C-alpha cells in the first residue's frame, strides 16, 4: 500500500543543477575576477562553505569566508527566485498525486529558503506536507536518516513509501534502506546512469515518462509476495 512520496528537489523536481555551475563565474565576474572550467568543476561537488574557503584562499578574494558564502547565496538566490523551472511533467504529476490525496514531502540536501522561493513561484509548495533538509538534521544522503524521517511523517514503512532521486548516492542509500526508488534522469548524473538503473526500481527520463498505474501494480505485486 502506497502511503507517501518523498522527493529530492535539485535535479529531480527542479531543473537547477546547471545554475549551480553558473554561480562561480557570476560571483567572480562581479568582483572583477575570471573563473575557469576546472575551478567550476571543483566547486560543484563542494558545500557552499567549502567553496567559499577555496575562493578566499586561491582566487584573491579578500572578503571573509562567511562574506563569500553570503555573496554566493545572493547570486544563486536570484536563480531560484526568478529562473529555475520544474523538470518536465513534474507539475502535472504532483497535481495528479495531490488529487489522489497521496501525501508528499521533500527531502533535500539543499537550502530550504532557496527552494521555497522557487516552489512558491512555481505554485508547488501546496503539494508538500513538509520540507526536510540534511542541514537541519545534521546528516547527508550517504545515510538514510532523512528518508526515515520523512517516512515517519506518513506513518509509513520504507516499503510503503516511494523515493524520487536523480543521483547515484541517494538512490543507492534509499534502495539499500528498503525504500521503493524512482530515479529521474538528470544531465549531471548521466555518467552514473548504469549504476543508478541498477540501484532503482524504475528509471525515467522525466515525469511524463513515469507510468504511475504500472508502478502501483508493481507495488501491489511486491506486497502480495511479502505477505
PDB file of C-alpha atoms in Angstrom:
ATOM      1  CA  UNK A   1       0.000   0.000   0.000  1.00  0.00           C
ATOM      2  CA  UNK A   2       1.372   3.389  -1.006  1.00  0.00           C
ATOM      3  CA  UNK A   3       1.387   5.823   1.940  1.00  0.00           C
ATOM      4  CA  UNK A   4       3.629   8.632   0.730  1.00  0.00           C
ATOM      5  CA  UNK A   5       6.070  10.058  -1.795  1.00  0.00           C
ATOM      6  CA  UNK A   6       9.444  11.585  -0.915  1.00  0.00           C
ATOM      7  CA  UNK A   7      11.057  13.884  -3.485  1.00  0.00           C
ATOM      8  CA  UNK A   8      14.567  15.182  -3.797  1.00  0.00           C
ATOM      9  CA  UNK A   9      14.491  18.724  -5.185  1.00  0.00           C
ATOM     10  CA  UNK A  10      17.574  19.828  -7.159  1.00  0.00           C
ATOM     11  CA  UNK A  11      17.971  17.689 -10.265  1.00  0.00           C
ATOM     12  CA  UNK A  12      14.835  15.671  -9.508  1.00  0.00           C
ATOM     13  CA  UNK A  13      11.869  18.027  -9.206  1.00  0.00           C
ATOM     14  CA  UNK A  14      13.552  21.209 -10.385  1.00  0.00           C
ATOM     15  CA  UNK A  15      15.973  21.661 -13.272  1.00  0.00           C
ATOM     16  CA  UNK A  16      18.547  23.557 -11.233  1.00  0.00           C
ATOM     17  CA  UNK A  17      21.906  21.817 -11.409  1.00  0.00           C
ATOM     18  CA  UNK A  18      23.278  23.816 -14.346  1.00  0.00           C
ATOM     19  CA  UNK A  19      22.534  27.052 -12.482  1.00  0.00           C
ATOM     20  CA  UNK A  20      24.958  25.983  -9.767  1.00  0.00           C
ATOM     21  CA  UNK A  21      27.638  25.775 -12.460  1.00  0.00           C
ATOM     22  CA  UNK A  22      26.960  29.450 -13.235  1.00  0.00           C
ATOM     23  CA  UNK A  23      27.376  30.644  -9.655  1.00  0.00           C
ATOM     24  CA  UNK A  24      31.183  30.786  -9.615  1.00  0.00           C
ATOM     25  CA  UNK A  25      31.658  32.741 -12.875  1.00  0.00           C
ATOM     26  CA  UNK A  26      28.855  35.164 -11.919  1.00  0.00           C
ATOM     27  CA  UNK A  27      30.265  35.725  -8.428  1.00  0.00           C
ATOM     28  CA  UNK A  28      33.843  36.215  -9.634  1.00  0.00           C
ATOM     29  CA  UNK A  29      32.805  38.435 -12.542  1.00  0.00           C
ATOM     30  CA  UNK A  30      31.048  40.800 -10.133  1.00  0.00           C
ATOM     31  CA  UNK A  31      34.393  41.173  -8.353  1.00  0.00           C
ATOM     32  CA  UNK A  32      36.496  41.643 -11.469  1.00  0.00           C
ATOM     33  CA  UNK A  33      37.890  38.098 -11.415  1.00  0.00           C
ATOM     34  CA  UNK A  34      37.850  35.327 -14.010  1.00  0.00           C
ATOM     35  CA  UNK A  35      36.645  31.788 -13.458  1.00  0.00           C
ATOM     36  CA  UNK A  36      37.781  28.570 -15.122  1.00  0.00           C
ATOM     37  CA  UNK A  37      36.065  25.289 -16.011  1.00  0.00           C
ATOM     38  CA  UNK A  38      38.446  23.425 -13.706  1.00  0.00           C
ATOM     39  CA  UNK A  39      37.536  25.651 -10.759  1.00  0.00           C
ATOM     40  CA  UNK A  40      33.816  25.362 -11.524  1.00  0.00           C
ATOM     41  CA  UNK A  41      34.030  21.559 -11.590  1.00  0.00           C
ATOM     42  CA  UNK A  42      35.887  21.514  -8.274  1.00  0.00           C
ATOM     43  CA  UNK A  43      33.421  23.798  -6.540  1.00  0.00           C
ATOM     44  CA  UNK A  44      30.374  21.992  -7.938  1.00  0.00           C
ATOM     45  CA  UNK A  45      30.970  18.983  -5.666  1.00  0.00           C
ATOM     46  CA  UNK A  46      31.660  21.098  -2.560  1.00  0.00           C
ATOM     47  CA  UNK A  47      29.391  22.656   0.024  1.00  0.00           C
ATOM     48  CA  UNK A  48      28.987  26.440  -0.115  1.00  0.00           C
ATOM     49  CA  UNK A  49      31.201  26.735   2.958  1.00  0.00           C
ATOM     50  CA  UNK A  50      33.991  24.680   1.383  1.00  0.00           C
ATOM     51  CA  UNK A  51      33.742  26.613  -1.877  1.00  0.00           C
ATOM     52  CA  UNK A  52      33.928  29.928  -0.033  1.00  0.00           C
ATOM     53  CA  UNK A  53      37.213  28.888   1.552  1.00  0.00           C
ATOM     54  CA  UNK A  54      38.645  27.910  -1.846  1.00  0.00           C
ATOM     55  CA  UNK A  55      37.643  31.263  -3.358  1.00  0.00           C
ATOM     56  CA  UNK A  56      39.223  33.049  -0.407  1.00  0.00           C
ATOM     57  CA  UNK A  57      42.457  31.051  -0.444  1.00  0.00           C
ATOM     58  CA  UNK A  58      43.022  30.623  -4.182  1.00  0.00           C
ATOM     59  CA  UNK A  59      41.226  33.371  -6.095  1.00  0.00           C
ATOM     60  CA  UNK A  60      42.370  36.522  -4.373  1.00  0.00           C
ATOM     61  CA  UNK A  61      39.000  37.331  -2.819  1.00  0.00           C
ATOM     62  CA  UNK A  62      39.753  39.439   0.238  1.00  0.00           C
ATOM     63  CA  UNK A  63      36.337  39.086   1.877  1.00  0.00           C
ATOM     64  CA  UNK A  64      35.994  36.618   4.737  1.00  0.00           C
ATOM     65  CA  UNK A  65      34.753  33.082   4.039  1.00  0.00           C
ATOM     66  CA  UNK A  66      31.410  33.998   5.644  1.00  0.00           C
ATOM     67  CA  UNK A  67      31.063  37.077   3.431  1.00  0.00           C
ATOM     68  CA  UNK A  68      31.922  34.997   0.368  1.00  0.00           C
ATOM     69  CA  UNK A  69      29.307  32.408   1.354  1.00  0.00           C
ATOM     70  CA  UNK A  70      26.664  35.132   1.657  1.00  0.00           C
ATOM     71  CA  UNK A  71      27.730  36.560  -1.710  1.00  0.00           C
ATOM     72  CA  UNK A  72      27.340  33.153  -3.357  1.00  0.00           C
ATOM     73  CA  UNK A  73      23.887  32.759  -1.806  1.00  0.00           C
ATOM     74  CA  UNK A  74      22.897  36.158  -3.188  1.00  0.00           C
ATOM     75  CA  UNK A  75      23.852  35.016  -6.700  1.00  0.00           C
ATOM     76  CA  UNK A  76      22.023  31.687  -6.538  1.00  0.00           C
ATOM     77  CA  UNK A  77      19.041  33.267  -4.762  1.00  0.00           C
ATOM     78  CA  UNK A  78      18.206  35.174  -7.924  1.00  0.00           C
ATOM     79  CA  UNK A  79      18.164  31.982  -9.984  1.00  0.00           C
ATOM     80  CA  UNK A  80      15.747  30.266  -7.562  1.00  0.00           C
ATOM     81  CA  UNK A  81      13.538  33.318  -7.251  1.00  0.00           C
ATOM     82  CA  UNK A  82      13.311  34.116 -10.963  1.00  0.00           C
ATOM     83  CA  UNK A  83      14.660  31.454 -13.322  1.00  0.00           C
ATOM     84  CA  UNK A  84      14.723  27.812 -12.229  1.00  0.00           C
ATOM     85  CA  UNK A  85      11.922  25.673 -13.674  1.00  0.00           C
ATOM     86  CA  UNK A  86      10.368  22.313 -12.849  1.00  0.00           C
ATOM     87  CA  UNK A  87      11.516  19.153 -14.588  1.00  0.00           C
ATOM     88  CA  UNK A  88       9.286  18.072 -17.483  1.00  0.00           C
ATOM     89  CA  UNK A  89       5.912  16.735 -16.336  1.00  0.00           C
ATOM     90  CA  UNK A  90       6.621  17.385 -12.642  1.00  0.00           C
ATOM     91  CA  UNK A  91       3.740  19.800 -12.074  1.00  0.00           C
ATOM     92  CA  UNK A  92       1.231  17.521 -13.785  1.00  0.00           C
ATOM     93  CA  UNK A  93       2.471  14.527 -11.799  1.00  0.00           C
ATOM     94  CA  UNK A  94       2.351  16.356  -8.455  1.00  0.00           C
ATOM     95  CA  UNK A  95      -1.124  17.634  -9.230  1.00  0.00           C
ATOM     96  CA  UNK A  96      -2.313  14.143 -10.097  1.00  0.00           C
ATOM     97  CA  UNK A  97      -0.925  12.695  -6.860  1.00  0.00           C
ATOM     98  CA  UNK A  98      -2.454  15.561  -4.893  1.00  0.00           C
ATOM     99  CA  UNK A  99      -5.849  14.842  -6.453  1.00  0.00           C
ATOM    100  CA  UNK A 100      -5.457  11.249  -5.226  1.00  0.00           C
ATOM    101  CA  UNK A 101      -4.701  12.526  -1.714  1.00  0.00           C
ATOM    102  CA  UNK A 102      -1.262  10.900  -1.714  1.00  0.00           C
ATOM    103  CA  UNK A 103       0.886  12.618   0.972  1.00  0.00           C
ATOM    104  CA  UNK A 104       4.119  14.124  -0.367  1.00  0.00           C
ATOM    105  CA  UNK A 105       7.176  15.748   1.146  1.00  0.00           C
ATOM    106  CA  UNK A 106      10.663  16.875   0.111  1.00  0.00           C
ATOM    107  CA  UNK A 107      13.979  15.542   1.411  1.00  0.00           C
ATOM    108  CA  UNK A 108      16.833  17.690   0.171  1.00  0.00           C
ATOM    109  CA  UNK A 109      20.496  18.406   0.773  1.00  0.00           C
ATOM    110  CA  UNK A 110      19.835  21.917  -0.496  1.00  0.00           C
ATOM    111  CA  UNK A 111      18.853  25.190   1.135  1.00  0.00           C
ATOM    112  CA  UNK A 112      15.239  25.344   2.325  1.00  0.00           C
ATOM    113  CA  UNK A 113      14.819  29.106   1.880  1.00  0.00           C
ATOM    114  CA  UNK A 114      16.099  28.995  -1.699  1.00  0.00           C
ATOM    115  CA  UNK A 115      13.930  26.008  -2.537  1.00  0.00           C
ATOM    116  CA  UNK A 116      10.791  27.549  -1.064  1.00  0.00           C
ATOM    117  CA  UNK A 117      11.257  30.687  -3.160  1.00  0.00           C
ATOM    118  CA  UNK A 118      11.257  28.553  -6.321  1.00  0.00           C
ATOM    119  CA  UNK A 119       8.367  26.308  -5.254  1.00  0.00           C
ATOM    120  CA  UNK A 120       6.159  29.256  -4.306  1.00  0.00           C
ATOM    121  CA  UNK A 121       6.785  30.880  -7.700  1.00  0.00           C
ATOM    122  CA  UNK A 122       6.065  27.573  -9.438  1.00  0.00           C
ATOM    123  CA  UNK A 123       2.831  27.057  -7.427  1.00  0.00           C
ATOM    124  CA  UNK A 124       4.073  23.780  -5.915  1.00  0.00           C
ATOM    125  CA  UNK A 125       4.529  24.464  -2.194  1.00  0.00           C
ATOM    126  CA  UNK A 126       0.892  23.496  -1.600  1.00  0.00           C
ATOM    127  CA  UNK A 127       1.596  19.920  -2.649  1.00  0.00           C
ATOM    128  CA  UNK A 128       4.068  19.140   0.144  1.00  0.00           C
ATOM    129  CA  UNK A 129       3.449  18.205   3.751  1.00  0.00           C
ATOM    130  CA  UNK A 130       6.976  19.180   4.814  1.00  0.00           C
ATOM    131  CA  UNK A 131      10.477  20.013   3.596  1.00  0.00           C
ATOM    132  CA  UNK A 132      13.257  18.090   5.327  1.00  0.00           C
ATOM    133  CA  UNK A 133      16.861  19.192   4.853  1.00  0.00           C
ATOM    134  CA  UNK A 134      20.115  17.413   5.558  1.00  0.00           C
ATOM    135  CA  UNK A 135      21.397  20.612   7.145  1.00  0.00           C
ATOM    136  CA  UNK A 136      18.649  20.718   9.767  1.00  0.00           C
ATOM    137  CA  UNK A 137      19.017  17.019  10.512  1.00  0.00           C
ATOM    138  CA  UNK A 138      22.823  17.124  10.641  1.00  0.00           C
ATOM    139  CA  UNK A 139      23.190  14.362   8.070  1.00  0.00           C
ATOM    140  CA  UNK A 140      23.805  13.732   4.368  1.00  0.00           C
ATOM    141  CA  UNK A 141      22.334  11.354   1.826  1.00  0.00           C
ATOM    142  CA  UNK A 142      25.037   8.742   2.205  1.00  0.00           C
ATOM    143  CA  UNK A 143      22.895   7.812   5.246  1.00  0.00           C
ATOM    144  CA  UNK A 144      19.138   7.054   5.127  1.00  0.00           C
ATOM    145  CA  UNK A 145      18.213   9.247   8.131  1.00  0.00           C
ATOM    146  CA  UNK A 146      16.429  11.913   6.107  1.00  0.00           C
ATOM    147  CA  UNK A 147      14.359   9.308   4.253  1.00  0.00           C
ATOM    148  CA  UNK A 148      13.346   7.594   7.510  1.00  0.00           C
ATOM    149  CA  UNK A 149      12.395  10.971   8.991  1.00  0.00           C
ATOM    150  CA  UNK A 150      10.180  11.746   6.004  1.00  0.00           C
ATOM    151  CA  UNK A 151       8.553   8.295   6.003  1.00  0.00           C
ATOM    152  CA  UNK A 152       7.790   8.697   9.706  1.00  0.00           C
ATOM    153  CA  UNK A 153       5.693  11.762   8.837  1.00  0.00           C
ATOM    154  CA  UNK A 154       3.492   9.470   6.733  1.00  0.00           C
ATOM    155  CA  UNK A 155       3.426   6.826   9.471  1.00  0.00           C
ATOM    156  CA  UNK A 156       4.824   4.567   6.772  1.00  0.00           C
ATOM    157  CA  UNK A 157       7.476   1.907   6.428  1.00  0.00           C
ATOM    158  CA  UNK A 158      10.095   2.185   3.645  1.00  0.00           C
ATOM    159  CA  UNK A 159       8.187  -0.423   1.648  1.00  0.00           C
ATOM    160  CA  UNK A 160       5.085   1.774   1.742  1.00  0.00           C
ATOM    161  CA  UNK A 161       6.985   4.826   0.526  1.00  0.00           C
ATOM    162  CA  UNK A 162       8.478   5.885  -2.800  1.00  0.00           C
ATOM    163  CA  UNK A 163      11.644   7.987  -3.022  1.00  0.00           C
ATOM    164  CA  UNK A 164      12.355  10.072  -6.145  1.00  0.00           C
ATOM    165  CA  UNK A 165      16.044  10.901  -6.671  1.00  0.00           C
ATOM    166  CA  UNK A 166      18.404  11.764  -9.528  1.00  0.00           C
ATOM    167  CA  UNK A 167      21.914  10.998  -8.192  1.00  0.00           C
ATOM    168  CA  UNK A 168      23.638   7.694  -7.508  1.00  0.00           C
ATOM    169  CA  UNK A 169      24.491   8.081  -3.815  1.00  0.00           C
ATOM    170  CA  UNK A 170      20.965   8.905  -2.579  1.00  0.00           C
ATOM    171  CA  UNK A 171      19.423   6.389  -4.984  1.00  0.00           C
ATOM    172  CA  UNK A 172      21.638   3.625  -3.600  1.00  0.00           C
ATOM    173  CA  UNK A 173      21.137   4.780   0.001  1.00  0.00           C
ATOM    174  CA  UNK A 174      17.346   4.776  -0.246  1.00  0.00           C
ATOM    175  CA  UNK A 175      17.230   1.428  -2.046  1.00  0.00           C
ATOM    176  CA  UNK A 176      19.530  -0.241   0.481  1.00  0.00           C
ATOM    177  CA  UNK A 177      17.301   1.065   3.292  1.00  0.00           C
ATOM    178  CA  UNK A 178      14.287  -0.702   1.780  1.00  0.00           C
ATOM    179  CA  UNK A 179      12.537   2.163   0.012  1.00  0.00           C
ATOM    180  CA  UNK A 180      10.955   1.925  -3.408  1.00  0.00           C
ATOM    181  CA  UNK A 181      13.085   4.153  -5.621  1.00  0.00           C
ATOM    182  CA  UNK A 182      12.267   6.034  -8.805  1.00  0.00           C
ATOM    183  CA  UNK A 183      15.358   7.513 -10.469  1.00  0.00           C
ATOM    184  CA  UNK A 184      14.747  10.632 -12.550  1.00  0.00           C
ATOM    185  CA  UNK A 185      17.289  11.337 -15.278  1.00  0.00           C
ATOM    186  CA  UNK A 186      19.374  14.478 -14.948  1.00  0.00           C
ATOM    187  CA  UNK A 187      22.162  15.565 -17.285  1.00  0.00           C
ATOM    188  CA  UNK A 188      24.587  15.944 -14.375  1.00  0.00           C
ATOM    189  CA  UNK A 189      24.131  12.279 -13.386  1.00  0.00           C
ATOM    190  CA  UNK A 190      24.401  10.676 -16.816  1.00  0.00           C
ATOM    191  CA  UNK A 191      27.898   9.298 -16.135  1.00  0.00           C
ATOM    192  CA  UNK A 192      26.369   7.150 -13.378  1.00  0.00           C
ATOM    193  CA  UNK A 193      23.297   6.067 -15.329  1.00  0.00           C
ATOM    194  CA  UNK A 194      24.097   2.336 -15.394  1.00  0.00           C
ATOM    195  CA  UNK A 195      24.643   2.194 -11.625  1.00  0.00           C
ATOM    196  CA  UNK A 196      21.597   4.359 -10.988  1.00  0.00           C
ATOM    197  CA  UNK A 197      19.484   1.977 -13.040  1.00  0.00           C
ATOM    198  CA  UNK A 198      20.842  -0.999 -11.076  1.00  0.00           C
ATOM    199  CA  UNK A 199      20.004   0.628  -7.760  1.00  0.00           C
ATOM    200  CA  UNK A 200      16.488   1.851  -8.590  1.00  0.00           C
ATOM    201  CA  UNK A 201      13.151   0.143  -9.216  1.00  0.00           C
ATOM    202  CA  UNK A 202      12.306   2.385 -12.166  1.00  0.00           C
ATOM    203  CA  UNK A 203      14.400   4.829 -14.226  1.00  0.00           C
ATOM    204  CA  UNK A 204      12.570   7.599 -16.085  1.00  0.00           C
ATOM    205  CA  UNK A 205      13.676  10.365 -18.428  1.00  0.00           C
ATOM    206  CA  UNK A 206      11.120  12.759 -16.926  1.00  0.00           C
ATOM    207  CA  UNK A 207       7.772  12.697 -15.120  1.00  0.00           C
ATOM    208  CA  UNK A 208       5.886  12.324 -18.389  1.00  0.00           C
ATOM    209  CA  UNK A 209       7.795   9.063 -18.789  1.00  0.00           C
ATOM    210  CA  UNK A 210       6.631   7.697 -15.422  1.00  0.00           C
ATOM    211  CA  UNK A 211       3.631   5.369 -15.666  1.00  0.00           C
ATOM    212  CA  UNK A 212       2.092   5.575 -12.194  1.00  0.00           C
ATOM    213  CA  UNK A 213      -0.522   2.866 -12.734  1.00  0.00           C
ATOM    214  CA  UNK A 214       2.079   0.319 -13.804  1.00  0.00           C
ATOM    215  CA  UNK A 215       4.206   1.193 -10.781  1.00  0.00           C
ATOM    216  CA  UNK A 216       1.287   0.883  -8.354  1.00  0.00           C
ATOM    217  CA  UNK A 217       0.585  -2.556  -9.791  1.00  0.00           C
ATOM    218  CA  UNK A 218       4.242  -3.449  -9.187  1.00  0.00           C
ATOM    219  CA  UNK A 219       3.987  -2.324  -5.558  1.00  0.00           C
ATOM    220  CA  UNK A 220       0.843  -4.368  -5.036  1.00  0.00           C
ATOM    221  CA  UNK A 221       2.559  -7.429  -6.503  1.00  0.00           C
ATOM    222  CA  UNK A 222       5.563  -6.951  -4.185  1.00  0.00           C
ATOM    223  CA  UNK A 223       3.234  -6.589  -1.200  1.00  0.00           C
ATOM    224  CA  UNK A 224       1.457  -9.857  -2.044  1.00  0.00           C
ATOM    225  CA  UNK A 225       4.792 -11.677  -2.285  1.00  0.00           C
ATOM    226  CA  UNK A 226       5.922 -10.335   1.099  1.00  0.00           C
ATOM    227  CA  UNK A 227       2.649 -11.060   2.897  1.00  0.00           C
TER     228      UNK A 227
END
